[in-house]
Amino acid sequence: MAQDNFSRVTEFILLGFSDTQELQLLFFTVFLLAYTMVLLGNLLIIVTVRTDPKLSSPMYFLLCNLSFIDICYTSVTIPRVLVALLSGHKAIAFEGCMAQLFFLHFVGSSEMFLLTVMAFDRYTAICRPLHYVAIMARGACRALVAACWVGGFIHSIVQTVLMLQLPFCGPNTIHSYFCDVPPIIRLACTDTALTEWLMASNSGLISLGCFLVLVASYALILAKVRAHLSQGHWKALSTCASHVMAVTLLFMPCIFTYLRPAGTLPTSKYVCVIYTIFSPMMNPLIYTLRSSEIKESMWRL
């Protein structure tokens, strides 16, 4: 059948979590508290790092950028969810859905690249301490952060263009609380096998590749620490422990969600909560509790 015979879908319906009013109020409260924690926690980190001259090392510069990304990442999805839970209006325009998908992958993939850069920063600080200042100079750090944003933009453009080429003519009900590739691609009125594999190769391989690079960097750091047991190395390893927690919260659900064709297994909306809400909410707690410098600066602030 020719695509010209299809009536184009103009809006999607995001089912969310429940139609029961009591449960909607419960989810609204939980999501509002989580979003508030994300905003306050990450804004506190940004203000602390920007106002304390002692926190001028590359690690804190990267942490400040991570906090900014987490704010942007949650702001793509949570405000829309809060409005839907409070008003009961679950429809989202086709253009708005594609825009949400674009910014979700833009900011999300940028965060993955940035976490990889942060792992490289810790590897350089522990395994090559004499060259650390030269390798992680401020200009180099800014260039690496810019590269993360550019990489995220390219990835998101590819995902969005692939989605816009699909015809949507019938079902418009999305079994999720935000617009993402796996639940939307199932609604296309055409064979999506090739598109699913292309998208899985794009998002899934980025998630898996960054995760493997992170695992390799941690293995090298562990080997270095075991060979040189000093107070400074153990302090750096303690910082890496918080990084491991943040990485696990973000990458494992993403690999499960994206590293497979969309039609093979249903994507659980509760799995998506881990990397869209829980991970950005926990990042400020993980990094501040594991860093005495951050805690002392916050108390002074």
Short mmCIF file of C-alpha atoms in Angstrom, two decimals:
data_model
loop_
_atom_site.label_atom_id
_atom_site.label_comp_id
_atom_site.label_asym_id
_atom_site.label_seq_id
_atom_site.Cartn_x
_atom_site.Cartn_y
_atom_site.Cartn_z
CA MET A 1 0.00 0.00 0.00
CA ALA A 2 1.35 3.44 -0.87
CA GLN A 3 2.13 5.76 1.96
CA ASP A 4 0.01 8.50 0.31
CA ASN A 5 -3.14 6.55 1.23
CA PHE A 6 -2.36 6.81 4.97
CA SER A 7 -4.01 9.44 7.12
CA ARG A 8 -1.20 10.98 9.11
CA VAL A 9 -1.45 10.74 12.90
CA THR A 10 -1.51 14.24 14.36
CA GLU A 11 -1.16 13.34 18.04
CA PHE A 12 -0.20 10.51 20.35
CA ILE A 13 -1.75 9.42 23.65
CA LEU A 14 0.71 8.79 26.47
CA LEU A 15 -0.94 6.24 28.75
CA GLY A 16 1.42 6.93 31.66
CA PHE A 17 1.21 4.67 34.69
CA SER A 18 -2.43 4.42 35.75
CA ASP A 19 -5.95 5.74 35.08
CA THR A 20 -6.94 5.57 38.75
CA GLN A 21 -7.17 9.04 40.25
CA GLU A 22 -5.69 8.03 43.59
CA LEU A 23 -2.67 6.43 41.91
CA GLN A 24 -2.25 9.44 39.64
CA LEU A 25 -2.04 11.69 42.68
CA LEU A 26 0.49 9.33 44.23
CA PHE A 27 2.63 9.30 41.09
CA PHE A 28 2.31 13.09 40.83
CA THR A 29 3.64 13.49 44.37
CA VAL A 30 6.52 11.08 43.80
CA PHE A 31 7.52 12.65 40.47
CA LEU A 32 7.24 16.18 41.88
CA LEU A 33 9.49 15.31 44.82
CA ALA A 34 11.99 13.60 42.51
CA TYR A 35 12.06 16.57 40.12
CA THR A 36 12.51 18.98 43.02
CA MET A 37 15.43 16.92 44.32
CA VAL A 38 17.00 16.88 40.85
CA LEU A 39 16.71 20.64 40.48
CA LEU A 40 17.84 21.57 43.98
CA GLY A 41 20.64 19.00 44.20
CA ASN A 42 22.18 19.73 40.81
CA LEU A 43 21.75 23.50 41.12
CA LEU A 44 23.49 23.34 44.49
CA ILE A 45 26.42 21.49 42.90
CA ILE A 46 26.64 24.02 40.06
CA VAL A 47 26.55 27.02 42.41
CA THR A 48 29.07 25.42 44.78
CA VAL A 49 31.57 24.60 42.05
CA ARG A 50 31.19 27.99 40.36
CA THR A 51 31.62 30.02 43.56
CA ASP A 52 34.44 28.10 45.28
CA PRO A 53 37.90 28.73 43.75
CA LYS A 54 39.18 25.57 45.45
CA LEU A 55 36.93 23.47 43.20
CA SER A 56 38.70 24.44 40.00
CA SER A 57 40.11 21.03 39.09
CA PRO A 58 38.93 19.30 35.88
CA MET A 59 36.97 16.75 37.90
CA TYR A 60 34.69 19.43 39.36
CA PHE A 61 34.42 21.23 36.03
CA LEU A 62 33.11 18.00 34.50
CA LEU A 63 30.84 17.40 37.50
CA CYS A 64 29.34 20.86 37.06
CA ASN A 65 28.56 20.04 33.43
CA LEU A 66 27.05 16.70 34.46
CA SER A 67 24.71 18.49 36.86
CA PHE A 68 23.61 20.87 34.09
CA ILE A 69 22.93 17.92 31.78
CA ASP A 70 20.89 16.14 34.46
CA ILE A 71 18.69 19.22 34.88
CA CYS A 72 18.12 19.41 31.12
CA TYR A 73 17.55 15.65 30.87
CA THR A 74 14.81 15.49 33.49
CA SER A 75 13.22 18.73 32.24
CA VAL A 76 12.56 17.06 28.89
CA THR A 77 10.17 14.50 30.41
CA ILE A 78 9.09 15.19 34.00
CA PRO A 79 7.24 18.55 33.58
CA ARG A 80 5.11 17.01 30.82
CA VAL A 81 4.38 14.01 33.04
CA LEU A 82 3.38 16.24 35.96
CA VAL A 83 0.95 18.23 33.80
CA ALA A 84 -0.60 15.02 32.45
CA LEU A 85 -1.00 13.51 35.93
CA LEU A 86 -2.56 16.67 37.33
CA SER A 87 -4.86 17.58 34.44
CA GLY A 88 -5.53 14.13 32.98
CA HIS A 89 -4.66 15.43 29.50
CA LYS A 90 -2.49 12.69 28.01
CA ALA A 91 -2.41 13.77 24.37
CA ILE A 92 0.77 15.15 22.84
CA ALA A 93 1.05 16.57 19.33
CA PHE A 94 3.08 14.65 16.78
CA GLU A 95 5.55 17.52 16.47
CA GLY A 96 5.84 17.80 20.25
CA CYS A 97 6.45 14.07 20.53
CA MET A 98 9.24 14.17 17.95
CA ALA A 99 10.76 17.20 19.68
CA GLN A 100 10.72 15.39 23.03
CA LEU A 101 12.36 12.35 21.44
CA PHE A 102 15.04 14.54 19.86
CA PHE A 103 15.98 16.39 23.05
CA LEU A 104 15.79 13.22 25.15
CA HIS A 105 18.39 11.48 23.00
CA PHE A 106 20.41 14.67 22.51
CA VAL A 107 20.90 15.27 26.23
CA GLY A 108 20.94 11.57 27.20
CA SER A 109 23.70 10.58 24.78
CA SER A 110 25.66 13.71 25.71
CA GLU A 111 25.55 12.53 29.32
CA MET A 112 26.88 9.12 28.33
CA PHE A 113 29.79 10.70 26.49
CA LEU A 114 30.45 13.02 29.43
CA LEU A 115 30.54 10.13 31.89
CA THR A 116 33.10 8.48 29.62
CA VAL A 117 35.19 11.67 29.70
CA MET A 118 34.92 11.73 33.51
CA ALA A 119 36.23 8.16 33.61
CA PHE A 120 39.14 9.21 31.41
CA ASP A 121 39.80 12.09 33.82
CA ARG A 122 39.99 9.68 36.79
CA TYR A 123 42.17 7.28 34.81
CA THR A 124 44.59 10.08 33.93
CA ALA A 125 44.69 11.37 37.51
CA ILE A 126 45.53 7.94 38.94
CA CYS A 127 47.52 6.20 36.23
CA ARG A 128 49.36 9.19 34.75
CA PRO A 129 49.52 11.76 37.56
CA LEU A 130 52.67 13.50 36.25
CA HIS A 131 50.97 14.28 32.94
CA TYR A 132 47.53 15.03 34.39
CA VAL A 133 47.81 18.83 34.36
CA ALA A 134 48.98 18.86 30.75
CA ILE A 135 46.43 16.31 29.48
CA MET A 136 43.40 17.68 31.34
CA ALA A 137 44.11 21.38 30.85
CA ARG A 138 41.10 23.70 30.94
CA GLY A 139 41.12 24.14 27.18
CA ALA A 140 41.20 20.39 26.67
CA CYS A 141 38.34 19.90 29.15
CA ARG A 142 36.19 22.44 27.33
CA ALA A 143 36.95 20.78 24.01
CA LEU A 144 35.98 17.37 25.42
CA VAL A 145 32.70 18.73 26.81
CA ALA A 146 31.93 20.38 23.47
CA ALA A 147 32.65 17.08 21.72
CA CYS A 148 30.15 15.36 24.03
CA TRP A 149 27.41 17.80 23.00
CA VAL A 150 28.28 17.49 19.30
CA GLY A 151 28.25 13.69 19.52
CA GLY A 152 24.88 13.77 21.27
CA PHE A 153 23.47 16.10 18.61
CA ILE A 154 24.59 13.86 15.76
CA HIS A 155 23.17 10.77 17.45
CA SER A 156 19.83 12.46 18.11
CA ILE A 157 19.54 13.82 14.57
CA VAL A 158 19.97 10.29 13.18
CA GLN A 159 17.30 8.89 15.52
CA THR A 160 14.82 11.66 14.75
CA VAL A 161 15.28 11.49 10.97
CA LEU A 162 14.69 7.74 11.01
CA MET A 163 11.49 8.24 13.01
CA LEU A 164 10.17 11.04 10.76
CA GLN A 165 10.47 8.81 7.71
CA LEU A 166 8.03 6.26 9.16
CA PRO A 167 4.29 6.48 8.35
CA PHE A 168 1.87 6.60 11.30
CA CYS A 169 -1.71 6.02 10.21
CA GLY A 170 -3.64 4.08 12.84
CA PRO A 171 -2.87 3.35 16.49
CA ASN A 172 -1.61 6.38 18.40
CA THR A 173 -1.49 5.01 21.95
CA ILE A 174 2.00 4.96 23.51
CA HIS A 175 2.41 2.62 26.47
CA SER A 176 4.79 4.93 28.27
CA TYR A 177 4.92 8.33 29.95
CA PHE A 178 7.19 9.97 27.36
CA CYS A 179 8.00 9.71 23.66
CA ASP A 180 10.84 7.35 22.89
CA VAL A 181 11.91 5.14 20.01
CA PRO A 182 10.85 1.63 21.19
CA PRO A 183 7.17 2.37 21.98
CA ILE A 184 6.65 4.70 19.01
CA ILE A 185 8.19 2.50 16.35
CA ARG A 186 5.64 -0.23 17.10
CA LEU A 187 2.88 2.15 15.89
CA ALA A 188 4.30 2.59 12.39
CA CYS A 189 2.17 1.38 9.49
CA THR A 190 4.97 -0.37 7.68
CA ASP A 191 7.63 -3.02 8.10
CA THR A 192 10.12 -1.53 10.58
CA ALA A 193 12.61 -4.42 10.83
CA LEU A 194 15.45 -2.53 9.12
CA THR A 195 14.70 0.70 11.00
CA GLU A 196 14.63 -1.15 14.31
CA TRP A 197 18.06 -2.66 13.67
CA LEU A 198 19.46 0.72 12.61
CA MET A 199 18.15 2.37 15.76
CA ALA A 200 19.34 -0.47 17.96
CA SER A 201 22.76 -0.18 16.35
CA ASN A 202 22.75 3.56 16.98
CA SER A 203 21.47 3.91 20.55
CA GLY A 204 22.35 0.42 21.74
CA LEU A 205 25.93 0.39 20.50
CA ILE A 206 26.58 3.87 21.89
CA SER A 207 25.37 2.72 25.31
CA LEU A 208 27.32 -0.53 25.17
CA GLY A 209 30.46 1.08 23.75
CA CYS A 210 30.60 3.80 26.40
CA PHE A 211 29.92 1.23 29.11
CA LEU A 212 32.74 -1.04 27.94
CA VAL A 213 35.16 1.91 27.84
CA LEU A 214 34.14 2.79 31.39
CA VAL A 215 34.61 -0.80 32.59
CA ALA A 216 38.07 -0.91 30.97
CA SER A 217 39.09 2.36 32.63
CA TYR A 218 37.95 1.09 36.05
CA ALA A 219 39.89 -2.15 35.54
CA LEU A 220 43.06 -0.18 34.75
CA ILE A 221 42.51 2.06 37.77
CA LEU A 222 42.01 -0.94 40.05
CA ALA A 223 45.20 -2.54 38.75
CA LYS A 224 47.11 0.69 39.38
CA VAL A 225 45.74 1.08 42.91
CA ARG A 226 46.63 -2.50 43.83
CA ALA A 227 50.19 -1.91 42.68
CA HIS A 228 50.61 1.41 44.51
CA LEU A 229 48.73 1.42 47.80
CA SER A 230 48.96 5.02 48.91
CA GLN A 231 46.55 7.40 50.57
CA GLY A 232 46.24 9.53 47.45
CA HIS A 233 45.40 6.57 45.25
CA TRP A 234 42.80 5.28 47.68
CA LYS A 235 41.19 8.74 47.76
CA ALA A 236 41.00 8.75 43.96
CA LEU A 237 39.56 5.23 44.00
CA SER A 238 36.90 6.39 46.46
CA THR A 239 35.90 9.04 43.95
CA CYS A 240 35.68 6.37 41.24
CA ALA A 241 33.34 4.30 43.41
CA SER A 242 30.70 7.02 43.19
CA HIS A 243 31.26 7.16 39.44
CA VAL A 244 30.62 3.41 39.18
CA MET A 245 27.29 3.79 40.98
CA ALA A 246 26.17 6.59 38.65
CA VAL A 247 27.26 4.64 35.57
CA THR A 248 25.41 1.50 36.64
CA LEU A 249 22.16 3.41 37.21
CA LEU A 250 22.31 4.97 33.76
CA PHE A 251 23.88 2.44 31.41
CA MET A 252 22.38 -0.90 32.40
CA PRO A 253 18.72 0.11 31.84
CA CYS A 254 19.69 1.89 28.60
CA ILE A 255 21.49 -1.19 27.27
CA PHE A 256 18.45 -3.31 28.15
CA THR A 257 16.10 -0.86 26.42
CA TYR A 258 17.98 0.02 23.25
CA LEU A 259 20.34 -2.84 22.40
CA ARG A 260 17.67 -4.91 20.70
CA PRO A 261 14.94 -4.44 18.08
CA ALA A 262 11.85 -2.76 19.50
CA GLY A 263 9.53 -5.68 18.78
CA THR A 264 11.48 -8.43 20.54
CA LEU A 265 10.50 -7.64 24.13
CA PRO A 266 8.14 -5.08 25.65
CA THR A 267 9.91 -2.12 27.20
CA SER A 268 8.91 -1.65 30.81
CA LYS A 269 8.01 1.92 31.67
CA TYR A 270 9.31 1.24 35.17
CA VAL A 271 12.75 0.40 33.75
CA CYS A 272 12.69 3.76 31.98
CA VAL A 273 12.11 5.48 35.33
CA ILE A 274 15.59 4.37 36.44
CA TYR A 275 17.52 6.29 33.78
CA THR A 276 15.11 9.21 33.22
CA ILE A 277 14.37 10.09 36.86
CA PHE A 278 16.15 7.97 39.44
CA SER A 279 19.66 8.29 38.02
CA PRO A 280 19.62 12.13 37.71
CA MET A 281 18.10 12.32 41.20
CA MET A 282 20.82 10.14 42.73
CA ASN A 283 23.80 11.77 41.01
CA PRO A 284 23.97 14.79 43.39
CA LEU A 285 23.74 12.51 46.43
CA ILE A 286 26.34 10.08 45.09
CA TYR A 287 28.92 12.70 44.19
CA THR A 288 28.46 14.96 47.22
CA LEU A 289 28.50 12.15 49.79
CA ARG A 290 31.70 10.71 48.31
CA SER A 291 33.54 14.05 48.03
CA SER A 292 34.69 15.77 51.21
CA GLU A 293 35.70 18.87 49.22
CA ILE A 294 32.18 19.30 47.86
CA LYS A 295 30.60 18.84 51.29
CA GLU A 296 32.96 21.34 52.91
CA SER A 297 32.30 23.87 50.15
CA MET A 298 28.55 23.44 50.52
CA TRP A 299 28.77 24.08 54.26
CA ARG A 300 30.80 27.24 53.61
CA LEU A 301 28.30 28.31 50.97
#
